[in-house]
Amino acid sequence: MNTTPLPPNTRPATAATAQRVQAVIDQLNLNAQVVELAVPARTAAQAAEALGVAVGQIAKSLVFRGVQTGQAVLVVCAGDVRVDEAKLAEHIGEPTERATPDFVREHSGFAIGGVAPIGHTGQVNVLLDESLRRYSVVWAAGGTPHAVVPLNPDALAAATARPWVSVCG
């Protein structure tokens, strides 16, 4: 468990989905703590404002559905960039569409606004975009729209054995 002091206006996360994320963080030895914000942070801008950080330091979690296979694809990228869907389609070998809220919850186990990069309950193809590497620490969703977790992008990639991709423009 991480012993770093909590950021202002936060408390340790108590929701079951946040605890699931924390358990995976502990298992992967990522030395981070999922915290709950005083306000919901469903968007990168809301999370950045609540934490007092740059929008780019928010790790956006965007879920897509493969049009042909129906696979769930999670792109985790910096909060100040957009996914280039043509690059994404080229990378995964099929076109994609934005996932519905039900699809997101069914495959990730999280509601939109709280999709963490780890701790999914279903099969999810997680792609870590190079845009995150500009920062030594990014804030990712921690399992609920109120929960966030500070992570070192390279440590996350190493712990999850996920390669870096470039699917944002």
PDB file of C-alpha atoms in Angstrom:
ATOM      1  CA  MET A   1       0.000   0.000   0.000  1.00  0.00           C
ATOM      2  CA  ASN A   2       1.236   3.470  -0.867  1.00  0.00           C
ATOM      3  CA  THR A   3       2.079   5.769   2.055  1.00  0.00           C
ATOM      4  CA  THR A   4       2.308   8.998   0.027  1.00  0.00           C
ATOM      5  CA  PRO A   5       0.148  11.796   1.496  1.00  0.00           C
ATOM      6  CA  LEU A   6      -3.211  12.241  -0.207  1.00  0.00           C
ATOM      7  CA  PRO A   7      -3.766  15.220  -2.523  1.00  0.00           C
ATOM      8  CA  PRO A   8      -5.902  18.057  -1.081  1.00  0.00           C
ATOM      9  CA  ASN A   9      -9.674  17.551  -1.173  1.00  0.00           C
ATOM     10  CA  THR A  10      -9.392  13.786  -1.547  1.00  0.00           C
ATOM     11  CA  ARG A  11      -9.899  10.737   0.641  1.00  0.00           C
ATOM     12  CA  PRO A  12      -9.108   7.037   0.222  1.00  0.00           C
ATOM     13  CA  ALA A  13     -11.537   5.419  -2.204  1.00  0.00           C
ATOM     14  CA  THR A  14     -14.113   3.084  -0.696  1.00  0.00           C
ATOM     15  CA  ALA A  15     -16.344   2.031  -3.624  1.00  0.00           C
ATOM     16  CA  ALA A  16     -16.129  -1.643  -4.593  1.00  0.00           C
ATOM     17  CA  THR A  17     -14.931  -0.845  -8.124  1.00  0.00           C
ATOM     18  CA  ALA A  18     -12.236   1.490  -6.773  1.00  0.00           C
ATOM     19  CA  GLN A  19     -11.141  -1.204  -4.327  1.00  0.00           C
ATOM     20  CA  ARG A  20     -10.901  -3.654  -7.264  1.00  0.00           C
ATOM     21  CA  VAL A  21      -8.558  -1.205  -9.015  1.00  0.00           C
ATOM     22  CA  GLN A  22      -6.542  -0.744  -5.809  1.00  0.00           C
ATOM     23  CA  ALA A  23      -6.143  -4.518  -5.450  1.00  0.00           C
ATOM     24  CA  VAL A  24      -4.690  -4.754  -8.963  1.00  0.00           C
ATOM     25  CA  ILE A  25      -2.399  -1.769  -8.296  1.00  0.00           C
ATOM     26  CA  ASP A  26      -1.128  -3.495  -5.151  1.00  0.00           C
ATOM     27  CA  GLN A  27      -0.704  -6.813  -6.993  1.00  0.00           C
ATOM     28  CA  LEU A  28       1.329  -5.059  -9.716  1.00  0.00           C
ATOM     29  CA  ASN A  29       3.420  -3.168  -7.129  1.00  0.00           C
ATOM     30  CA  LEU A  30       2.594   0.186  -8.729  1.00  0.00           C
ATOM     31  CA  ASN A  31       2.891   2.047  -5.385  1.00  0.00           C
ATOM     32  CA  ALA A  32      -0.178   4.226  -5.897  1.00  0.00           C
ATOM     33  CA  GLN A  33      -3.402   4.879  -4.030  1.00  0.00           C
ATOM     34  CA  VAL A  34      -6.861   5.277  -5.542  1.00  0.00           C
ATOM     35  CA  VAL A  35      -8.480   8.378  -4.056  1.00  0.00           C
ATOM     36  CA  GLU A  36     -11.922   9.913  -4.263  1.00  0.00           C
ATOM     37  CA  LEU A  37     -12.322  13.524  -5.314  1.00  0.00           C
ATOM     38  CA  ALA A  38     -14.729  15.864  -3.583  1.00  0.00           C
ATOM     39  CA  VAL A  39     -16.455  16.389  -6.967  1.00  0.00           C
ATOM     40  CA  PRO A  40     -17.213  14.024  -9.876  1.00  0.00           C
ATOM     41  CA  ALA A  41     -14.657  14.033 -12.680  1.00  0.00           C
ATOM     42  CA  ARG A  42     -16.316  12.465 -15.711  1.00  0.00           C
ATOM     43  CA  THR A  43     -14.171  14.458 -18.150  1.00  0.00           C
ATOM     44  CA  ALA A  44     -10.451  15.167 -18.410  1.00  0.00           C
ATOM     45  CA  ALA A  45     -11.097  18.878 -17.885  1.00  0.00           C
ATOM     46  CA  GLN A  46     -13.119  18.248 -14.708  1.00  0.00           C
ATOM     47  CA  ALA A  47     -10.456  15.933 -13.310  1.00  0.00           C
ATOM     48  CA  ALA A  48      -7.643  18.367 -14.144  1.00  0.00           C
ATOM     49  CA  GLU A  49      -9.493  21.217 -12.456  1.00  0.00           C
ATOM     50  CA  ALA A  50     -10.201  19.162  -9.340  1.00  0.00           C
ATOM     51  CA  LEU A  51      -6.559  18.043  -9.065  1.00  0.00           C
ATOM     52  CA  GLY A  52      -4.940  21.315 -10.113  1.00  0.00           C
ATOM     53  CA  VAL A  53      -2.968  19.704 -12.950  1.00  0.00           C
ATOM     54  CA  ALA A  54      -2.716  20.159 -16.720  1.00  0.00           C
ATOM     55  CA  VAL A  55      -5.432  18.501 -18.804  1.00  0.00           C
ATOM     56  CA  GLY A  56      -2.714  16.453 -20.534  1.00  0.00           C
ATOM     57  CA  GLN A  57      -1.866  14.820 -17.184  1.00  0.00           C
ATOM     58  CA  ILE A  58      -5.291  13.207 -17.076  1.00  0.00           C
ATOM     59  CA  ALA A  59      -5.193   9.732 -18.596  1.00  0.00           C
ATOM     60  CA  LYS A  60      -8.399   9.559 -20.643  1.00  0.00           C
ATOM     61  CA  SER A  61      -9.952   6.123 -21.008  1.00  0.00           C
ATOM     62  CA  LEU A  62     -11.920   5.819 -24.238  1.00  0.00           C
ATOM     63  CA  VAL A  63     -13.681   2.572 -25.081  1.00  0.00           C
ATOM     64  CA  PHE A  64     -14.358   1.567 -28.673  1.00  0.00           C
ATOM     65  CA  ARG A  65     -16.084  -1.451 -30.172  1.00  0.00           C
ATOM     66  CA  GLY A  66     -14.561  -3.304 -33.099  1.00  0.00           C
ATOM     67  CA  VAL A  67     -17.179  -3.194 -35.861  1.00  0.00           C
ATOM     68  CA  GLN A  68     -16.331  -6.645 -37.257  1.00  0.00           C
ATOM     69  CA  THR A  69     -15.301  -8.588 -34.144  1.00  0.00           C
ATOM     70  CA  GLY A  70     -17.174  -6.748 -31.406  1.00  0.00           C
ATOM     71  CA  GLN A  71     -13.977  -6.600 -29.365  1.00  0.00           C
ATOM     72  CA  ALA A  72     -13.697  -3.976 -26.633  1.00  0.00           C
ATOM     73  CA  VAL A  73     -10.727  -1.662 -27.223  1.00  0.00           C
ATOM     74  CA  LEU A  74      -9.649   0.755 -24.502  1.00  0.00           C
ATOM     75  CA  VAL A  75      -7.382   3.603 -25.564  1.00  0.00           C
ATOM     76  CA  VAL A  76      -5.666   5.301 -22.625  1.00  0.00           C
ATOM     77  CA  CYS A  77      -4.243   8.645 -23.752  1.00  0.00           C
ATOM     78  CA  ALA A  78      -3.378  12.116 -22.501  1.00  0.00           C
ATOM     79  CA  GLY A  79      -6.385  14.282 -21.765  1.00  0.00           C
ATOM     80  CA  ASP A  80      -5.411  16.946 -24.275  1.00  0.00           C
ATOM     81  CA  VAL A  81      -5.319  14.747 -27.392  1.00  0.00           C
ATOM     82  CA  ARG A  82      -7.940  13.027 -29.539  1.00  0.00           C
ATOM     83  CA  VAL A  83      -7.958   9.455 -30.770  1.00  0.00           C
ATOM     84  CA  ASP A  84      -7.434   9.264 -34.522  1.00  0.00           C
ATOM     85  CA  GLU A  85      -9.937   6.571 -35.414  1.00  0.00           C
ATOM     86  CA  ALA A  86      -8.203   5.831 -38.745  1.00  0.00           C
ATOM     87  CA  LYS A  87      -4.920   5.144 -36.892  1.00  0.00           C
ATOM     88  CA  LEU A  88      -6.796   3.048 -34.349  1.00  0.00           C
ATOM     89  CA  ALA A  89      -8.471   1.008 -37.095  1.00  0.00           C
ATOM     90  CA  GLU A  90      -5.121   0.472 -38.802  1.00  0.00           C
ATOM     91  CA  HIS A  91      -3.531  -0.629 -35.534  1.00  0.00           C
ATOM     92  CA  ILE A  92      -6.204  -3.173 -34.573  1.00  0.00           C
ATOM     93  CA  GLY A  93      -7.071  -4.280 -38.116  1.00  0.00           C
ATOM     94  CA  GLU A  94     -10.709  -3.219 -38.210  1.00  0.00           C
ATOM     95  CA  PRO A  95     -12.858  -0.101 -38.032  1.00  0.00           C
ATOM     96  CA  THR A  96     -14.262   0.905 -34.665  1.00  0.00           C
ATOM     97  CA  GLU A  97     -17.210   2.757 -33.256  1.00  0.00           C
ATOM     98  CA  ARG A  98     -17.764   4.483 -29.931  1.00  0.00           C
ATOM     99  CA  ALA A  99     -18.992   2.013 -27.341  1.00  0.00           C
ATOM    100  CA  THR A 100     -22.368   2.383 -25.666  1.00  0.00           C
ATOM    101  CA  PRO A 101     -22.520   2.804 -21.875  1.00  0.00           C
ATOM    102  CA  ASP A 102     -23.864  -0.752 -21.534  1.00  0.00           C
ATOM    103  CA  PHE A 103     -21.033  -2.158 -23.681  1.00  0.00           C
ATOM    104  CA  VAL A 104     -18.457  -0.276 -21.582  1.00  0.00           C
ATOM    105  CA  ARG A 105     -19.848  -1.600 -18.304  1.00  0.00           C
ATOM    106  CA  GLU A 106     -20.279  -5.152 -19.667  1.00  0.00           C
ATOM    107  CA  HIS A 107     -16.669  -5.412 -20.868  1.00  0.00           C
ATOM    108  CA  SER A 108     -14.742  -3.267 -18.398  1.00  0.00           C
ATOM    109  CA  GLY A 109     -16.862  -3.571 -15.275  1.00  0.00           C
ATOM    110  CA  PHE A 110     -16.840   0.224 -14.920  1.00  0.00           C
ATOM    111  CA  ALA A 111     -19.240   3.024 -15.756  1.00  0.00           C
ATOM    112  CA  ILE A 112     -18.204   5.672 -18.282  1.00  0.00           C
ATOM    113  CA  GLY A 113     -16.175   8.299 -16.441  1.00  0.00           C
ATOM    114  CA  GLY A 114     -14.618   5.713 -14.149  1.00  0.00           C
ATOM    115  CA  VAL A 115     -12.942   3.283 -16.569  1.00  0.00           C
ATOM    116  CA  ALA A 116      -9.527   2.467 -15.128  1.00  0.00           C
ATOM    117  CA  PRO A 117      -6.640   1.230 -17.290  1.00  0.00           C
ATOM    118  CA  ILE A 118      -6.533  -1.963 -15.180  1.00  0.00           C
ATOM    119  CA  GLY A 119      -8.926  -4.146 -13.185  1.00  0.00           C
ATOM    120  CA  HIS A 120     -11.386  -5.001 -15.932  1.00  0.00           C
ATOM    121  CA  THR A 121     -13.928  -7.751 -15.392  1.00  0.00           C
ATOM    122  CA  GLY A 122     -14.091  -8.749 -19.061  1.00  0.00           C
ATOM    123  CA  GLN A 123     -11.828  -9.095 -22.082  1.00  0.00           C
ATOM    124  CA  VAL A 124     -10.518  -5.642 -23.054  1.00  0.00           C
ATOM    125  CA  ASN A 125      -7.734  -4.840 -25.522  1.00  0.00           C
ATOM    126  CA  VAL A 126      -5.901  -2.032 -23.686  1.00  0.00           C
ATOM    127  CA  LEU A 127      -3.789   0.355 -25.767  1.00  0.00           C
ATOM    128  CA  LEU A 128      -1.494   2.854 -24.037  1.00  0.00           C
ATOM    129  CA  ASP A 129      -0.919   5.878 -26.261  1.00  0.00           C
ATOM    130  CA  GLU A 130       2.513   7.542 -26.478  1.00  0.00           C
ATOM    131  CA  SER A 131       0.922  10.882 -25.524  1.00  0.00           C
ATOM    132  CA  LEU A 132       1.034   9.804 -21.856  1.00  0.00           C
ATOM    133  CA  ARG A 133       4.828   9.600 -21.864  1.00  0.00           C
ATOM    134  CA  ARG A 134       5.213  13.397 -21.745  1.00  0.00           C
ATOM    135  CA  TYR A 135       4.519  13.228 -18.013  1.00  0.00           C
ATOM    136  CA  SER A 136       6.178  11.407 -15.138  1.00  0.00           C
ATOM    137  CA  VAL A 137       2.784  11.071 -13.435  1.00  0.00           C
ATOM    138  CA  VAL A 138      -0.666  10.909 -14.989  1.00  0.00           C
ATOM    139  CA  TRP A 139      -4.000  10.667 -13.197  1.00  0.00           C
ATOM    140  CA  ALA A 140      -6.149   7.776 -14.410  1.00  0.00           C
ATOM    141  CA  ALA A 141      -9.740   6.917 -13.559  1.00  0.00           C
ATOM    142  CA  GLY A 142      -9.886   4.729 -10.496  1.00  0.00           C
ATOM    143  CA  GLY A 143     -13.098   2.775 -10.972  1.00  0.00           C
ATOM    144  CA  THR A 144     -15.768   5.444 -10.383  1.00  0.00           C
ATOM    145  CA  PRO A 145     -16.374   8.977 -11.723  1.00  0.00           C
ATOM    146  CA  HIS A 146     -15.150  10.260  -8.330  1.00  0.00           C
ATOM    147  CA  ALA A 147     -12.013   8.091  -8.125  1.00  0.00           C
ATOM    148  CA  VAL A 148      -8.575   8.753  -9.601  1.00  0.00           C
ATOM    149  CA  VAL A 149      -5.125   7.273  -9.201  1.00  0.00           C
ATOM    150  CA  PRO A 150      -1.686   8.759  -9.935  1.00  0.00           C
ATOM    151  CA  LEU A 151       0.431   6.456 -12.087  1.00  0.00           C
ATOM    152  CA  ASN A 152       3.806   6.613 -13.758  1.00  0.00           C
ATOM    153  CA  PRO A 153       3.056   5.802 -17.418  1.00  0.00           C
ATOM    154  CA  ASP A 154       6.192   3.719 -17.987  1.00  0.00           C
ATOM    155  CA  ALA A 155       5.601   1.752 -14.777  1.00  0.00           C
ATOM    156  CA  LEU A 156       2.009   1.076 -15.873  1.00  0.00           C
ATOM    157  CA  ALA A 157       3.181  -0.143 -19.277  1.00  0.00           C
ATOM    158  CA  ALA A 158       5.843  -2.360 -17.725  1.00  0.00           C
ATOM    159  CA  ALA A 159       3.561  -3.805 -15.045  1.00  0.00           C
ATOM    160  CA  THR A 160       0.799  -4.623 -17.512  1.00  0.00           C
ATOM    161  CA  ALA A 161       3.113  -5.717 -20.350  1.00  0.00           C
ATOM    162  CA  ARG A 162       1.321  -3.302 -22.678  1.00  0.00           C
ATOM    163  CA  PRO A 163       3.319  -1.855 -25.565  1.00  0.00           C
ATOM    164  CA  TRP A 164       3.158   1.830 -26.437  1.00  0.00           C
ATOM    165  CA  VAL A 165       1.088   2.744 -29.491  1.00  0.00           C
ATOM    166  CA  SER A 166       0.503   5.961 -31.423  1.00  0.00           C
ATOM    167  CA  VAL A 167      -3.198   6.236 -32.215  1.00  0.00           C
ATOM    168  CA  CYS A 168      -3.847   9.873 -31.303  1.00  0.00           C
ATOM    169  CA  GLY A 169      -3.509  12.965 -33.437  1.00  0.00           C
TER     170      GLY A 169
END
